[in-house]
Amino acid sequence: MTLVAGIDSSTQSCKVVIRDLETGAPVRQGRAPHPAGTEVDPQAWWEALTAAITDAGGLDDVAAVSIAGQQHGMVVLDAAGEVIRPALLWNDTRSAAAATDLVAEFGAAALAARTGSVPVASFTATKLRWLRDAEPGNAARVAAVALPHDWLTWRLRGYGPASASPLGPVLDELVTDRSDASGTSYWSPSTGGYDRELLVAALGHDVVLPRVLGPSEPAGSTVALSGPGLPPVPAGIVVGPGAGDNAGAALGLGATEGDVVVSIGTSGTVFAVTGAPSTDESGTVAGFADASGAFLPLVATLNAARVLDATAALLGVDHDGLGTLALAAAPGAGGLVLQPYFEGERTPNLPDATATLFGMTLASTTREGLARAAIEGLLCGLADGLDALRRVGVEPARILLIGGAALNPAVQSIAAQVFDVPVTVPEPGEYVADGGAVQAGWALTGVRPTWTVSTAATPAPDFRSVIREQYAAH
Ligand SMILES: Nc1ncnc2c1ncn2[C@@H]1O[C@H](COP(=O)(O)OP(=O)(O)O)[C@@H](O)[C@H]1O
Ligand SMILES: O=C(CO)[C@@H](O)[C@H](O)COP(=O)(O)O
Protein backbone atom coordinates (compact mmCIF):
# COMPACT_ATOMS: atom_id res chain seq x y z
CA MET A 1 0.00 0.00 0.00
CA THR A 2 1.42 3.44 -0.97
CA LEU A 3 0.55 6.21 1.50
CA VAL A 4 0.37 9.94 0.80
CA ALA A 5 -0.04 12.79 3.30
CA GLY A 6 -1.76 16.15 3.00
CA ILE A 7 -1.36 19.00 5.44
CA ASP A 8 -3.60 22.02 6.09
CA SER A 9 -1.82 24.76 8.00
CA SER A 10 -4.96 26.85 8.51
CA THR A 11 -5.69 29.90 10.61
CA GLN A 12 -6.70 28.08 13.78
CA SER A 13 -4.88 24.75 13.52
CA CYS A 14 -2.64 22.39 11.59
CA LYS A 15 -4.21 19.16 10.30
CA VAL A 16 -2.51 16.13 8.76
CA VAL A 17 -4.37 13.48 6.77
CA ILE A 18 -2.72 10.26 5.55
CA ARG A 19 -4.50 8.29 2.81
CA ASP A 20 -4.02 5.17 0.74
CA LEU A 21 -3.00 6.48 -2.68
CA GLU A 22 -4.86 3.80 -4.62
CA THR A 23 -8.25 3.90 -2.91
CA GLY A 24 -8.18 7.22 -1.09
CA ALA A 25 -9.13 5.42 2.13
CA PRO A 26 -8.18 7.39 5.25
CA VAL A 27 -5.42 5.68 7.21
CA ARG A 28 -4.69 8.07 10.08
CA GLN A 29 -4.66 11.78 10.92
CA GLY A 30 -3.40 14.31 13.42
CA ARG A 31 -3.86 17.93 14.42
CA ALA A 32 -2.47 20.68 16.64
CA PRO A 33 -3.72 24.19 17.46
CA HIS A 34 -2.26 27.47 16.23
CA PRO A 35 -1.96 30.54 18.46
CA ALA A 36 -4.75 33.12 18.38
CA GLY A 37 -4.24 36.53 16.81
CA THR A 38 -3.71 38.06 13.40
CA GLU A 39 0.08 38.34 13.80
CA VAL A 40 1.86 35.01 14.33
CA ASP A 41 5.51 33.93 14.51
CA PRO A 42 5.86 31.30 11.73
CA GLN A 43 7.88 29.22 14.21
CA ALA A 44 4.52 28.50 15.92
CA TRP A 45 3.26 26.96 12.64
CA TRP A 46 6.41 24.84 12.42
CA GLU A 47 5.87 23.64 15.99
CA ALA A 48 2.20 22.87 15.28
CA LEU A 49 3.22 21.01 12.10
CA THR A 50 5.66 18.98 14.19
CA ALA A 51 2.95 18.21 16.76
CA ALA A 52 0.34 17.38 14.11
CA ILE A 53 2.69 15.02 12.21
CA THR A 54 3.59 13.38 15.51
CA ASP A 55 -0.12 13.10 16.38
CA ALA A 56 -0.63 11.42 12.98
CA GLY A 57 1.99 8.79 13.83
CA GLY A 58 4.83 10.32 11.80
CA LEU A 59 5.56 10.01 8.08
CA ASP A 60 7.96 7.02 8.11
CA ASP A 61 5.72 4.92 5.84
CA VAL A 62 4.56 7.82 3.64
CA ALA A 63 5.80 8.24 0.04
CA ALA A 64 4.75 11.85 -0.63
CA VAL A 65 3.45 14.89 1.24
CA SER A 66 2.11 18.32 0.24
CA ILE A 67 1.27 21.34 2.40
CA ALA A 68 -1.75 23.58 1.80
CA GLY A 69 -2.30 26.60 4.02
CA GLN A 70 -4.03 29.84 4.83
CA GLN A 71 -3.54 32.31 1.97
CA HIS A 72 -1.90 35.74 1.79
CA GLY A 73 0.10 35.74 5.09
CA MET A 74 3.29 37.84 4.85
CA VAL A 75 6.42 35.89 5.82
CA VAL A 76 9.49 38.12 5.39
CA LEU A 77 12.99 36.61 5.45
CA ASP A 78 16.41 38.23 5.66
CA ALA A 79 19.47 37.11 3.71
CA ALA A 80 20.28 34.58 6.45
CA GLY A 81 16.85 32.98 6.11
CA GLU A 82 15.66 34.35 9.46
CA VAL A 83 12.05 35.49 9.82
CA ILE A 84 12.31 39.27 10.30
CA ARG A 85 9.05 39.84 12.19
CA PRO A 86 5.87 37.86 12.98
CA ALA A 87 3.76 37.12 9.92
CA LEU A 88 0.73 39.32 9.28
CA LEU A 89 -2.20 37.02 8.49
CA TRP A 90 -4.94 37.34 5.87
CA ASN A 91 -7.33 38.61 8.57
CA ASP A 92 -5.06 41.39 9.83
CA THR A 93 -6.58 44.67 8.69
CA ARG A 94 -3.80 47.12 9.59
CA SER A 95 -2.82 47.40 5.92
CA ALA A 96 -6.23 48.75 4.84
CA ALA A 97 -4.81 52.24 4.18
CA ALA A 98 -1.90 50.70 2.27
CA ALA A 99 -4.42 48.86 0.09
CA THR A 100 -6.23 52.13 -0.58
CA ASP A 101 -2.89 53.75 -1.52
CA LEU A 102 -1.94 51.00 -3.97
CA VAL A 103 -5.37 51.09 -5.61
CA ALA A 104 -5.12 54.88 -5.93
CA GLU A 105 -1.64 54.64 -7.47
CA PHE A 106 -2.39 51.98 -10.08
CA GLY A 107 -6.20 52.01 -10.43
CA ALA A 108 -8.61 49.21 -9.59
CA ALA A 109 -9.17 48.19 -13.20
CA ALA A 110 -5.43 48.01 -13.93
CA LEU A 111 -4.73 45.94 -10.82
CA ALA A 112 -7.60 43.56 -11.63
CA ALA A 113 -6.23 43.19 -15.16
CA ARG A 114 -2.61 42.69 -14.01
CA THR A 115 -3.17 40.41 -10.98
CA GLY A 116 -6.76 39.13 -11.24
CA SER A 117 -7.82 41.00 -8.10
CA VAL A 118 -8.22 44.43 -6.58
CA PRO A 119 -6.26 44.21 -3.32
CA VAL A 120 -7.81 44.76 0.09
CA ALA A 121 -6.01 44.47 3.42
CA SER A 122 -5.83 40.68 3.17
CA PHE A 123 -3.48 40.65 0.20
CA THR A 124 0.28 40.24 0.68
CA ALA A 125 1.27 43.31 -1.34
CA THR A 126 -0.67 45.59 0.98
CA LYS A 127 1.10 44.10 4.00
CA LEU A 128 4.47 44.76 2.33
CA ARG A 129 3.44 48.38 1.71
CA TRP A 130 2.42 48.65 5.36
CA LEU A 131 5.86 47.27 6.35
CA ARG A 132 7.62 49.77 4.09
CA ASP A 133 5.74 52.67 5.68
CA ALA A 134 5.46 51.53 9.33
CA GLU A 135 8.68 49.55 9.83
CA PRO A 136 11.21 50.84 7.26
CA GLY A 137 14.13 49.18 9.08
CA ASN A 138 12.47 45.78 8.80
CA ALA A 139 11.43 46.44 5.19
CA ALA A 140 15.02 47.27 4.21
CA ARG A 141 16.21 43.89 5.57
CA VAL A 142 13.77 41.84 3.47
CA ALA A 143 15.61 39.51 1.08
CA ALA A 144 12.70 37.15 0.29
CA VAL A 145 8.91 37.10 0.75
CA ALA A 146 7.05 33.82 1.19
CA LEU A 147 3.52 32.71 2.01
CA PRO A 148 2.79 30.40 4.96
CA HIS A 149 2.73 27.21 2.86
CA ASP A 150 5.87 28.23 0.95
CA TRP A 151 7.83 28.72 4.15
CA LEU A 152 6.67 25.41 5.69
CA THR A 153 7.49 23.54 2.45
CA TRP A 154 10.98 25.11 2.47
CA ARG A 155 11.53 24.07 6.09
CA LEU A 156 10.24 20.52 5.46
CA ARG A 157 12.78 20.18 2.62
CA GLY A 158 15.55 21.04 5.07
CA TYR A 159 16.05 24.74 4.32
CA GLY A 160 15.93 27.53 6.89
CA PRO A 161 18.27 29.54 9.07
CA ALA A 162 21.74 27.92 9.33
CA SER A 163 21.24 27.26 13.05
CA ALA A 164 17.97 25.34 12.53
CA SER A 165 18.19 23.51 9.21
CA PRO A 166 20.47 20.96 7.59
CA LEU A 167 20.58 22.69 4.17
CA GLY A 168 20.71 26.31 5.35
CA PRO A 169 19.19 29.56 4.07
CA VAL A 170 19.05 28.92 0.32
CA LEU A 171 16.41 31.52 -0.60
CA ASP A 172 16.37 30.45 -4.25
CA GLU A 173 14.96 27.10 -3.09
CA LEU A 174 11.70 28.75 -1.97
CA VAL A 175 8.77 27.47 -4.04
CA THR A 176 5.06 28.20 -4.21
CA ASP A 177 2.16 27.25 -6.48
CA ARG A 178 -0.22 29.14 -8.78
CA SER A 179 -3.11 29.25 -6.31
CA ASP A 180 -1.19 30.85 -3.46
CA ALA A 181 0.85 33.11 -5.78
CA SER A 182 -2.47 34.52 -7.04
CA GLY A 183 -3.24 35.90 -3.57
CA THR A 184 -0.16 38.09 -3.42
CA SER A 185 -1.27 40.92 -5.76
CA TYR A 186 2.07 40.71 -7.56
CA TRP A 187 1.48 37.61 -9.70
CA SER A 188 -0.78 37.27 -12.72
CA PRO A 189 -3.06 34.23 -13.13
CA SER A 190 -3.41 35.14 -16.81
CA THR A 191 0.29 35.27 -17.70
CA GLY A 192 1.63 33.02 -14.94
CA GLY A 193 4.39 35.53 -14.17
CA TYR A 194 5.35 37.81 -11.31
CA ASP A 195 4.67 41.54 -11.66
CA ARG A 196 7.87 42.90 -10.20
CA GLU A 197 6.82 46.53 -10.69
CA LEU A 198 3.95 45.95 -8.25
CA LEU A 199 6.23 44.15 -5.79
CA VAL A 200 8.70 47.04 -5.81
CA ALA A 201 5.89 49.57 -5.51
CA ALA A 202 4.70 47.73 -2.41
CA LEU A 203 7.93 46.93 -0.58
CA GLY A 204 10.28 49.52 -2.01
CA HIS A 205 12.81 47.09 -3.51
CA ASP A 206 13.01 43.81 -5.41
CA VAL A 207 13.52 40.52 -3.51
CA VAL A 208 13.63 36.77 -4.04
CA LEU A 209 10.15 35.37 -4.66
CA PRO A 210 9.33 31.65 -4.57
CA ARG A 211 9.50 29.78 -7.89
CA VAL A 212 5.93 29.02 -9.00
CA LEU A 213 5.42 25.27 -9.53
CA GLY A 214 2.83 23.60 -11.72
CA PRO A 215 0.02 21.50 -10.20
CA SER A 216 1.93 18.20 -10.18
CA GLU A 217 5.47 19.51 -10.07
CA PRO A 218 7.41 18.19 -7.08
CA ALA A 219 9.01 20.82 -4.86
CA GLY A 220 11.77 18.32 -4.08
CA SER A 221 12.04 15.82 -1.27
CA THR A 222 12.46 15.76 2.47
CA VAL A 223 15.70 15.40 4.37
CA ALA A 224 15.80 13.53 7.69
CA LEU A 225 14.66 15.92 10.40
CA SER A 226 14.03 13.75 13.45
CA GLY A 227 15.12 15.35 16.68
CA PRO A 228 13.74 17.41 19.54
CA GLY A 229 11.35 20.04 18.18
CA LEU A 230 11.55 18.72 14.63
CA PRO A 231 8.84 16.83 12.73
CA PRO A 232 9.41 13.06 12.62
CA VAL A 233 10.04 12.91 8.87
CA PRO A 234 12.47 10.54 7.14
CA ALA A 235 14.61 11.51 4.14
CA GLY A 236 13.43 11.05 0.56
CA ILE A 237 9.69 11.70 0.78
CA VAL A 238 8.47 13.51 -2.35
CA VAL A 239 7.15 16.98 -1.49
CA GLY A 240 4.32 18.35 -3.63
CA PRO A 241 3.90 22.01 -4.59
CA GLY A 242 1.32 22.86 -1.91
CA ALA A 243 -1.62 25.24 -2.37
CA GLY A 244 -3.71 28.00 -0.90
CA ASP A 245 -6.27 26.39 1.37
CA ASN A 246 -9.31 27.14 -0.78
CA ALA A 247 -7.68 25.71 -3.90
CA GLY A 248 -6.67 22.74 -1.77
CA ALA A 249 -10.29 22.19 -0.75
CA ALA A 250 -11.44 22.34 -4.39
CA LEU A 251 -8.90 19.63 -5.22
CA GLY A 252 -9.83 17.53 -2.18
CA LEU A 253 -13.52 17.72 -3.08
CA GLY A 254 -12.88 17.09 -6.77
CA ALA A 255 -15.05 20.16 -7.49
CA THR A 256 -16.13 20.38 -11.13
CA GLU A 257 -18.17 22.77 -13.28
CA GLY A 258 -21.44 23.70 -11.57
CA ASP A 259 -20.04 23.13 -8.07
CA VAL A 260 -19.71 26.19 -5.87
CA VAL A 261 -17.84 25.50 -2.65
CA VAL A 262 -18.95 27.44 0.44
CA SER A 263 -16.45 27.05 3.26
CA ILE A 264 -17.30 28.24 6.78
CA GLY A 265 -14.05 28.20 8.74
CA THR A 266 -12.30 31.19 10.28
CA SER A 267 -12.91 32.79 6.90
CA GLY A 268 -16.07 32.38 4.92
CA THR A 269 -15.32 31.64 1.28
CA VAL A 270 -17.41 31.04 -1.84
CA PHE A 271 -15.56 29.78 -4.91
CA ALA A 272 -15.72 27.73 -8.09
CA VAL A 273 -13.24 26.10 -10.46
CA THR A 274 -13.40 27.72 -13.91
CA GLY A 275 -11.59 27.21 -17.20
CA ALA A 276 -10.78 30.88 -17.76
CA PRO A 277 -9.44 33.62 -15.49
CA SER A 278 -11.92 36.15 -14.08
CA THR A 279 -11.60 39.88 -13.57
CA ASP A 280 -13.82 41.97 -11.29
CA GLU A 281 -12.71 45.56 -11.02
CA SER A 282 -15.27 46.15 -8.25
CA GLY A 283 -12.96 44.03 -6.08
CA THR A 284 -15.72 41.75 -4.81
CA VAL A 285 -14.50 38.62 -6.61
CA ALA A 286 -10.82 37.73 -6.37
CA GLY A 287 -9.63 36.17 -9.62
CA PHE A 288 -7.40 33.47 -8.15
CA ALA A 289 -5.74 30.51 -9.88
CA ASP A 290 -6.58 27.00 -8.65
CA ALA A 291 -4.36 24.01 -7.87
CA SER A 292 -5.19 21.97 -10.99
CA GLY A 293 -4.05 24.38 -13.69
CA ALA A 294 -7.42 26.17 -13.92
CA PHE A 295 -8.85 29.22 -12.10
CA LEU A 296 -10.70 29.90 -8.85
CA PRO A 297 -12.87 33.03 -8.68
CA LEU A 298 -13.47 33.53 -4.96
CA VAL A 299 -15.30 35.78 -2.52
CA ALA A 300 -14.01 35.83 1.07
CA THR A 301 -15.52 37.18 4.27
CA LEU A 302 -13.66 37.78 7.52
CA ASN A 303 -16.56 36.84 9.77
CA ALA A 304 -17.61 33.21 9.57
CA ALA A 305 -17.33 30.35 12.11
CA ARG A 306 -16.21 32.71 14.85
CA VAL A 307 -19.49 34.60 14.59
CA LEU A 308 -21.07 31.41 15.89
CA ASP A 309 -18.31 30.83 18.45
CA ALA A 310 -18.93 34.33 19.84
CA THR A 311 -22.72 34.04 19.80
CA ALA A 312 -22.66 30.63 21.47
CA ALA A 313 -20.33 31.98 24.17
CA LEU A 314 -22.62 34.97 24.70
CA LEU A 315 -25.64 32.70 25.07
CA GLY A 316 -23.73 30.29 27.32
CA VAL A 317 -24.27 27.26 25.06
CA ASP A 318 -22.11 24.98 22.92
CA HIS A 319 -22.42 24.70 19.13
CA ASP A 320 -25.19 22.09 19.36
CA GLY A 321 -27.07 24.29 21.81
CA LEU A 322 -26.74 27.26 19.48
CA GLY A 323 -28.17 25.17 16.65
CA THR A 324 -31.09 23.99 18.76
CA LEU A 325 -31.91 27.57 19.75
CA ALA A 326 -31.64 28.80 16.14
CA LEU A 327 -34.00 26.15 14.80
CA ALA A 328 -36.57 27.11 17.44
CA ALA A 329 -36.90 30.59 15.84
CA ALA A 330 -38.76 31.21 12.56
CA PRO A 331 -36.90 32.07 9.31
CA GLY A 332 -36.07 35.77 9.53
CA ALA A 333 -35.79 35.60 13.33
CA GLY A 334 -38.80 37.87 13.80
CA GLY A 335 -36.97 40.73 12.08
CA LEU A 336 -33.74 40.43 14.07
CA VAL A 337 -30.76 40.92 11.72
CA LEU A 338 -27.12 40.51 12.72
CA GLN A 339 -24.65 42.26 10.46
CA PRO A 340 -21.72 40.22 11.77
CA TYR A 341 -18.74 42.48 11.14
CA PHE A 342 -17.03 41.57 14.43
CA GLU A 343 -13.55 41.76 12.89
CA GLY A 344 -14.21 44.52 10.37
CA GLU A 345 -15.10 43.03 6.97
CA ARG A 346 -13.32 42.19 3.75
CA THR A 347 -16.35 41.70 1.48
CA PRO A 348 -17.82 44.28 1.50
CA ASN A 349 -14.53 46.12 2.06
CA LEU A 350 -15.19 47.65 5.50
CA PRO A 351 -12.01 47.00 7.49
CA ASP A 352 -13.04 49.25 10.39
CA ALA A 353 -16.66 48.11 10.67
CA THR A 354 -18.13 46.56 13.82
CA ALA A 355 -21.06 44.19 14.21
CA THR A 356 -24.59 45.56 14.55
CA LEU A 357 -27.88 44.01 15.62
CA PHE A 358 -30.90 45.50 13.84
CA GLY A 359 -34.61 44.95 14.40
CA MET A 360 -34.59 44.56 18.16
CA THR A 361 -38.12 44.56 19.57
CA LEU A 362 -39.44 43.02 22.76
CA ALA A 363 -40.79 40.16 20.66
CA SER A 364 -37.70 39.53 18.52
CA THR A 365 -35.05 39.90 21.22
CA THR A 366 -34.85 36.32 22.39
CA ARG A 367 -32.05 33.80 22.77
CA GLU A 368 -33.58 31.80 19.92
CA GLY A 369 -33.78 34.86 17.67
CA LEU A 370 -30.19 35.88 18.34
CA ALA A 371 -28.92 32.36 17.59
CA ARG A 372 -30.80 32.31 14.28
CA ALA A 373 -29.79 35.87 13.37
CA ALA A 374 -26.12 34.91 13.84
CA ILE A 375 -26.38 31.96 11.45
CA GLU A 376 -28.52 33.89 8.96
CA GLY A 377 -26.17 36.90 9.03
CA LEU A 378 -23.02 34.94 8.26
CA LEU A 379 -24.80 32.95 5.53
CA CYS A 380 -26.28 36.09 3.91
CA GLY A 381 -22.76 37.50 3.46
CA LEU A 382 -21.85 34.28 1.65
CA ALA A 383 -25.04 34.33 -0.45
CA ASP A 384 -24.06 37.84 -1.57
CA GLY A 385 -20.76 36.24 -2.57
CA LEU A 386 -22.59 33.63 -4.63
CA ASP A 387 -24.39 36.41 -6.51
CA ALA A 388 -21.04 38.11 -7.16
CA LEU A 389 -19.69 34.86 -8.63
CA ARG A 390 -22.72 34.73 -10.93
CA ARG A 391 -21.81 38.22 -12.15
CA VAL A 392 -18.42 36.92 -13.36
CA GLY A 393 -20.09 34.07 -15.22
CA VAL A 394 -20.24 31.20 -12.71
CA GLU A 395 -23.43 29.14 -13.11
CA PRO A 396 -24.00 27.30 -9.84
CA ALA A 397 -25.79 23.94 -9.95
CA ARG A 398 -25.11 22.95 -6.35
CA ILE A 399 -23.36 24.23 -3.26
CA LEU A 400 -20.81 22.07 -1.47
CA LEU A 401 -20.87 23.20 2.18
CA ILE A 402 -17.64 22.56 4.10
CA GLY A 403 -15.54 23.95 6.98
CA GLY A 404 -15.85 23.66 10.74
CA ALA A 405 -19.26 25.34 11.03
CA ALA A 406 -20.76 23.21 8.24
CA LEU A 407 -20.77 20.39 10.80
CA ASN A 408 -23.65 22.14 12.53
CA PRO A 409 -27.08 20.75 11.48
CA ALA A 410 -28.71 24.16 12.00
CA VAL A 411 -26.18 25.78 9.67
CA GLN A 412 -26.96 23.10 7.09
CA SER A 413 -30.72 23.54 7.20
CA ILE A 414 -30.61 27.35 7.35
CA ALA A 415 -28.20 27.29 4.37
CA ALA A 416 -30.99 25.59 2.41
CA GLN A 417 -33.19 28.61 3.30
CA VAL A 418 -30.61 31.27 2.40
CA PHE A 419 -29.12 29.86 -0.85
CA ASP A 420 -31.34 29.57 -3.93
CA VAL A 421 -29.26 26.60 -5.13
CA PRO A 422 -29.41 23.03 -3.73
CA VAL A 423 -26.99 22.41 -0.87
CA THR A 424 -24.89 19.25 -0.49
CA VAL A 425 -22.90 18.62 2.68
CA PRO A 426 -19.97 16.27 2.00
CA GLU A 427 -19.07 13.84 4.77
CA PRO A 428 -17.20 15.63 7.58
CA GLY A 429 -13.56 15.80 6.61
CA GLU A 430 -10.44 17.88 6.22
CA TYR A 431 -10.84 18.74 2.55
CA VAL A 432 -7.92 21.17 2.42
CA ALA A 433 -5.55 18.52 3.79
CA ASP A 434 -7.17 16.02 1.42
CA GLY A 435 -6.30 18.37 -1.45
CA GLY A 436 -2.72 18.27 -0.20
CA ALA A 437 -2.87 14.46 -0.27
CA VAL A 438 -4.17 14.57 -3.87
CA GLN A 439 -1.26 16.86 -4.78
CA ALA A 440 1.18 14.52 -3.05
CA GLY A 441 -0.09 11.56 -5.06
CA TRP A 442 -0.08 13.62 -8.26
CA ALA A 443 3.50 14.78 -7.70
CA LEU A 444 4.56 11.20 -6.87
CA THR A 445 3.02 9.42 -9.87
CA GLY A 446 2.26 12.11 -12.44
CA VAL A 447 -1.40 11.01 -12.38
CA ARG A 448 -4.05 13.00 -10.48
CA PRO A 449 -5.77 10.69 -7.97
CA THR A 450 -9.57 10.67 -8.18
CA TRP A 451 -11.04 9.58 -4.87
CA THR A 452 -14.72 9.32 -4.02
CA VAL A 453 -16.23 11.91 -1.69
CA SER A 454 -19.36 10.74 0.15
CA THR A 455 -22.32 12.93 0.97
CA ALA A 456 -23.38 13.41 4.59
CA ALA A 457 -26.56 15.43 4.01
CA THR A 458 -28.61 17.08 1.28
CA PRO A 459 -30.92 19.42 3.17
CA ALA A 460 -34.19 19.84 1.26
CA PRO A 461 -34.22 23.13 -0.75
CA ASP A 462 -36.30 25.58 1.32
CA PHE A 463 -35.43 29.05 0.00
CA ARG A 464 -36.96 31.83 2.16
CA SER A 465 -36.50 35.18 0.46
CA VAL A 466 -37.37 37.07 3.66
CA ILE A 467 -33.98 36.27 5.15
CA ARG A 468 -31.95 37.94 2.40
CA GLU A 469 -34.45 40.78 1.92
CA GLN A 470 -34.19 41.74 5.59
CA TYR A 471 -30.39 41.47 5.52
CA ALA A 472 -30.12 43.57 2.37
CA ALA A 473 -32.23 46.32 3.91
CA HIS A 474 -29.45 47.27 6.35
N1 LIG B 1 -20.54 22.13 15.24
C1 LIG B 1 -20.04 23.34 15.00
N2 LIG B 1 -20.87 24.40 14.82
C2 LIG B 1 -20.39 25.63 14.56
N3 LIG B 1 -19.06 25.91 14.47
C3 LIG B 1 -18.19 24.90 14.64
C4 LIG B 1 -18.62 23.57 14.90
N4 LIG B 1 -17.51 22.79 15.01
C5 LIG B 1 -16.44 23.60 14.82
N5 LIG B 1 -16.83 24.87 14.61
C6 LIG B 1 -15.97 26.05 14.41
O1 LIG B 1 -15.28 25.93 13.17
C7 LIG B 1 -14.05 26.68 13.24
C8 LIG B 1 -12.91 25.83 12.72
O2 LIG B 1 -13.19 25.49 11.40
P1 LIG B 1 -12.03 25.20 10.35
O3 LIG B 1 -12.68 25.01 9.02
O4 LIG B 1 -11.16 24.12 10.88
O5 LIG B 1 -11.25 26.59 10.42
P2 LIG B 1 -9.85 27.07 9.83
O6 LIG B 1 -9.60 26.20 8.61
O7 LIG B 1 -10.08 28.49 9.47
O8 LIG B 1 -8.81 26.93 10.89
C9 LIG B 1 -13.86 27.06 14.71
O9 LIG B 1 -14.16 28.45 14.85
C10 LIG B 1 -14.86 26.17 15.43
O10 LIG B 1 -15.32 26.72 16.66
O1 LIG C 1 -7.98 34.88 2.84
C1 LIG C 1 -8.54 33.86 2.52
C2 LIG C 1 -8.93 33.59 1.11
O2 LIG C 1 -8.63 34.64 0.25
C3 LIG C 1 -8.86 32.85 3.58
O3 LIG C 1 -9.70 31.85 3.10
C4 LIG C 1 -7.59 32.28 4.15
O4 LIG C 1 -7.03 31.43 3.14
C5 LIG C 1 -7.79 31.57 5.48
O5 LIG C 1 -8.61 30.46 5.42
P1 LIG C 1 -9.11 29.58 6.68
O6 LIG C 1 -7.96 29.36 7.58
O7 LIG C 1 -10.25 30.29 7.27
O8 LIG C 1 -9.58 28.29 6.05
mmCIF file of C-alpha atoms in Angstrom, residues 129 132 195-207:
data_model
loop_
_atom_site.group_PDB
_atom_site.id
_atom_site.type_symbol
_atom_site.label_atom_id
_atom_site.label_comp_id
_atom_site.label_asym_id
_atom_site.label_seq_id
_atom_site.Cartn_x
_atom_site.Cartn_y
_atom_site.Cartn_z
ATOM 1 C CA ARG A 129 3.439 48.378 1.712
ATOM 2 C CA ARG A 132 7.621 49.770 4.093
ATOM 3 C CA ASP A 195 4.668 41.540 -11.663
ATOM 4 C CA ARG A 196 7.874 42.902 -10.198
ATOM 5 C CA GLU A 197 6.816 46.528 -10.686
ATOM 6 C CA LEU A 198 3.954 45.952 -8.252
ATOM 7 C CA LEU A 199 6.227 44.149 -5.787
ATOM 8 C CA VAL A 200 8.702 47.037 -5.815
ATOM 9 C CA ALA A 201 5.887 49.567 -5.510
ATOM 10 C CA ALA A 202 4.696 47.731 -2.411
ATOM 11 C CA LEU A 203 7.930 46.927 -0.577
ATOM 12 C CA GLY A 204 10.283 49.519 -2.007
ATOM 13 C CA HIS A 205 12.808 47.085 -3.507
ATOM 14 C CA ASP A 206 13.008 43.807 -5.413
ATOM 15 C CA VAL A 207 13.515 40.523 -3.506
#
